[in-house]
Amino acid sequence: MLKHLYIKNFTLIDELDIDLFKGFSVITGETGAGKSIILGAIGLLLGQRADSKAIKQGADKCVIEAQFDLSRYDMQDFFVENDIEYDADETIIRRELTAAGKSRAFINDTPVQLSMLKELGERLVDVHSQHQNLLLNKQDFQMSVVDIIADDARQLAQYQQAFNAYHTAMKELETLRDDIERNRQNLDFLQFQCDELTHANLHEGEQEELEQQSDTMAHAEDIKSALYTADNALSAEGTGVVESLRNSLSALRGIERVLPAAEEFIQRIDSTYIELKDLAQDISSQLERVDFDPAELDAVNNRLDRLYDLEKKYHVETVSELIEKRDELQRQLSNIENSDEALAELETRCQQLKTDAQKQADTLTKLRTKAARQVEKELQTRLVPLGMPNVRFSIEMTTIELGHNGQDKIAFLFSANTSTPLQPVSQVASGGEIARVMLSLKAMISGAVKLPTIIFDEIDTGVSGKIAEQMAQIMQEMGRNDRQVISITHLPQIAALGAVHYKVEKEDTAQGTTSRMRQLSADERITEIAQMLSGSDISDAAIQNAKQLLKVKR
């Protein structure tokens, strides 16, 4: 419930600081006095987009703040999920706009994104303006009315889960069918490519090995010359390093007895001698193996050319990628070969999922059908006292293909008299009739949805007299069940039934035009309603009529 509203520097409002109460309240005021401005401010609190032009001229910032009592509405889950401090008795929502175009939103002094403010706002306040009467023409709104009365949120969620699984499987089936058709059309080409890569007898690391062989064989003479030079330096008779080291060892062993240091020299030279002797043997063996064979070089280069050609043809850079391409082609051919089996398996799965979704949809339809009959009966009962003694109202449900919201299409059919056949409500109902239908629907919905505050913005358009009083009584009834109902009205019959009466006024001052809202006293209410009855010149008859409407005894 909205307990307190504070507005500063918003459009024509300098500062508004006012308490609001539970039950049924009314707001009156002349056209242009600023009632829409107050609604606009509340809209910003509910997450609507802001415009810096809404800031009062000359001000740097505007602030809109509201205090709510949520103690009866079980909303703690929202605050816990969003890590916001929860105070059931005093939840504060604030919106700040700056002339520079910046906007900030707060819930209990915690900065929040606009989307979060909107999510909470939708659970706190429902503002029903005249343009919302157009919702009555929308199929999704009509469906939502039936779903709310059916209390089928859990069943709808179960159906949507089943339908989403079916829908996903159907997309997979469609993709598989397309793939199979495309692959079958390319079967010969795919087989040719697979055969070509298979017959190429590809091996991991082959290209690198062949490139090394080719490079080695192309430089065979240089390699042989270098190895010969190294072999000669190590092993040449009389001048080779190995023979010189052997002679050094022999000489040192001859003096080992008389020169103790010779023992260390012998060990170090002996180690070097053994290493160089092995090295000389390896170089000599390598020299014997180096032999230039043009035919072998041609064979290596031809194989490399084949690999390079395949890589270019298949737009890859390595043999590994060619192998991956070959394996993918083999998988595609295998899928084509086994496609009928895979297709049949997925078709069976889709049919099972459709059957599951259909069962959930049938259950949903039953709940909606029962709720539709309830809406028909209750709405007709509510509309008769609202000046429609011969009203007929029916909810037509037709079966359509399974979709996100089930298999049902809803249409509200309406006739205000016995001579007119039932037709879609948007085609036959007048503005006043639509207003009464919407009010009756809101009254029904409010009983099923725990919405703390409902604001009606001139829902009484197109009605007057006794009908207006009946509409006010409906709003009174809505306000009795731990709910706050506020009606912005131009009709004295509605204004008189409010437990609390506010007036919006516009005043011209030296600083410019300002708008304000204040709570009226008992005497002020008499004057206000009398003025609504007779205009600016208030007659005694109007005063007496106002007192009678207010049931005031003087």
Tab-separated table of N, CA, C and O in Angstrom, residues 245 248-253 256 259-276:
chain	number	residue	atom	x	y	z
A	245	LEU	N	96.063	-37.534	-29.540
A	245	LEU	CA	95.704	-37.744	-28.140
A	245	LEU	C	96.236	-39.084	-27.639
A	245	LEU	O	96.675	-39.212	-26.484
A	248	SER	N	99.783	-38.632	-26.896
A	248	SER	CA	99.941	-37.859	-25.661
A	248	SER	C	99.769	-38.749	-24.436
A	248	SER	O	100.516	-38.627	-23.454
A	249	LEU	N	98.775	-39.622	-24.475
A	249	LEU	CA	98.546	-40.549	-23.357
A	249	LEU	C	99.752	-41.448	-23.141
A	249	LEU	O	100.180	-41.707	-22.003
A	250	SER	N	100.325	-41.936	-24.232
A	250	SER	CA	101.477	-42.842	-24.118
A	250	SER	C	102.658	-42.122	-23.478
A	250	SER	O	103.353	-42.672	-22.612
A	251	ALA	N	102.859	-40.831	-23.896
A	251	ALA	CA	103.989	-40.074	-23.347
A	251	ALA	C	103.807	-39.795	-21.871
A	251	ALA	O	104.748	-39.932	-21.065
A	252	LEU	N	102.634	-39.433	-21.454
A	252	LEU	CA	102.379	-39.118	-20.056
A	252	LEU	C	102.470	-40.339	-19.165
A	252	LEU	O	102.872	-40.235	-17.999
A	253	ARG	N	102.061	-41.471	-19.677
A	253	ARG	CA	102.163	-42.704	-18.877
A	253	ARG	C	103.629	-43.038	-18.599
A	253	ARG	O	103.968	-43.683	-17.598
A	256	GLU	N	104.543	-40.958	-15.512
A	256	GLU	CA	103.567	-40.992	-14.418
A	256	GLU	C	104.233	-41.330	-13.091
A	256	GLU	O	103.879	-40.799	-12.039
A	259	LEU	N	106.237	-38.101	-12.060
A	259	LEU	CA	105.474	-36.840	-11.988
A	259	LEU	C	104.042	-37.157	-11.539
A	259	LEU	O	103.207	-37.574	-12.347
A	260	PRO	N	103.776	-36.999	-10.243
A	260	PRO	CA	102.424	-37.343	-9.746
A	260	PRO	C	101.307	-36.593	-10.482
A	260	PRO	O	100.218	-37.127	-10.682
A	261	ALA	N	101.556	-35.351	-10.923
A	261	ALA	CA	100.495	-34.577	-11.602
A	261	ALA	C	100.088	-35.206	-12.920
A	261	ALA	O	99.010	-34.934	-13.470
A	262	ALA	N	100.997	-36.072	-13.474
A	262	ALA	CA	100.693	-36.687	-14.769
A	262	ALA	C	99.440	-37.561	-14.698
A	262	ALA	O	98.740	-37.747	-15.704
A	263	GLU	N	99.148	-38.102	-13.512
A	263	GLU	CA	97.967	-38.982	-13.368
A	263	GLU	C	96.668	-38.236	-13.704
A	263	GLU	O	95.794	-38.742	-14.422
A	264	GLU	N	96.554	-36.977	-13.210
A	264	GLU	CA	95.352	-36.193	-13.504
A	264	GLU	C	95.282	-35.862	-14.984
A	264	GLU	O	94.215	-35.930	-15.612
A	265	PHE	N	96.461	-35.533	-15.577
A	265	PHE	CA	96.481	-35.217	-17.010
A	265	PHE	C	96.026	-36.415	-17.820
A	265	PHE	O	95.277	-36.280	-18.807
A	266	ILE	N	96.512	-37.591	-17.430
A	266	ILE	CA	96.151	-38.818	-18.158
A	266	ILE	C	94.644	-39.041	-18.110
A	266	ILE	O	94.016	-39.386	-19.119
A	267	GLN	N	94.038	-38.843	-16.929
A	267	GLN	CA	92.582	-39.066	-16.788
A	267	GLN	C	91.775	-38.102	-17.659
A	267	GLN	O	90.822	-38.490	-18.330
A	268	ARG	N	92.182	-36.851	-17.650
A	268	ARG	CA	91.444	-35.846	-18.416
A	268	ARG	C	91.603	-36.083	-19.912
A	268	ARG	O	90.637	-36.001	-20.682
A	269	ILE	N	92.831	-36.387	-20.350
A	269	ILE	CA	93.045	-36.634	-21.784
A	269	ILE	C	92.359	-37.918	-22.204
A	269	ILE	O	91.780	-38.010	-23.308
A	270	ASP	N	92.391	-38.922	-21.336
A	270	ASP	CA	91.754	-40.204	-21.662
A	270	ASP	C	90.255	-40.022	-21.876
A	270	ASP	O	89.670	-40.605	-22.795
A	271	SER	N	89.611	-39.195	-21.032
A	271	SER	CA	88.179	-38.933	-21.185
A	271	SER	C	87.893	-38.248	-22.513
A	271	SER	O	86.956	-38.609	-23.240
A	272	THR	N	88.729	-37.275	-22.838
A	272	THR	CA	88.552	-36.556	-24.109
A	272	THR	C	88.813	-37.494	-25.284
A	272	THR	O	88.106	-37.450	-26.315
A	273	TYR	N	89.832	-38.349	-25.160
A	273	TYR	CA	90.206	-39.304	-26.216
A	273	TYR	C	89.040	-40.233	-26.531
A	273	TYR	O	88.701	-40.453	-27.709
A	274	ILE	N	88.392	-40.743	-25.459
A	274	ILE	CA	87.263	-41.674	-25.669
A	274	ILE	C	86.102	-40.978	-26.375
A	274	ILE	O	85.514	-41.511	-27.313
A	275	GLU	N	85.791	-39.746	-25.953
A	275	GLU	CA	84.674	-38.987	-26.546
A	275	GLU	C	84.958	-38.689	-28.018
A	275	GLU	O	84.102	-38.867	-28.889
A	276	LEU	N	86.211	-38.222	-28.309
A	276	LEU	CA	86.541	-37.862	-29.685
A	276	LEU	C	86.658	-39.088	-30.575
A	276	LEU	O	86.356	-39.023	-31.779
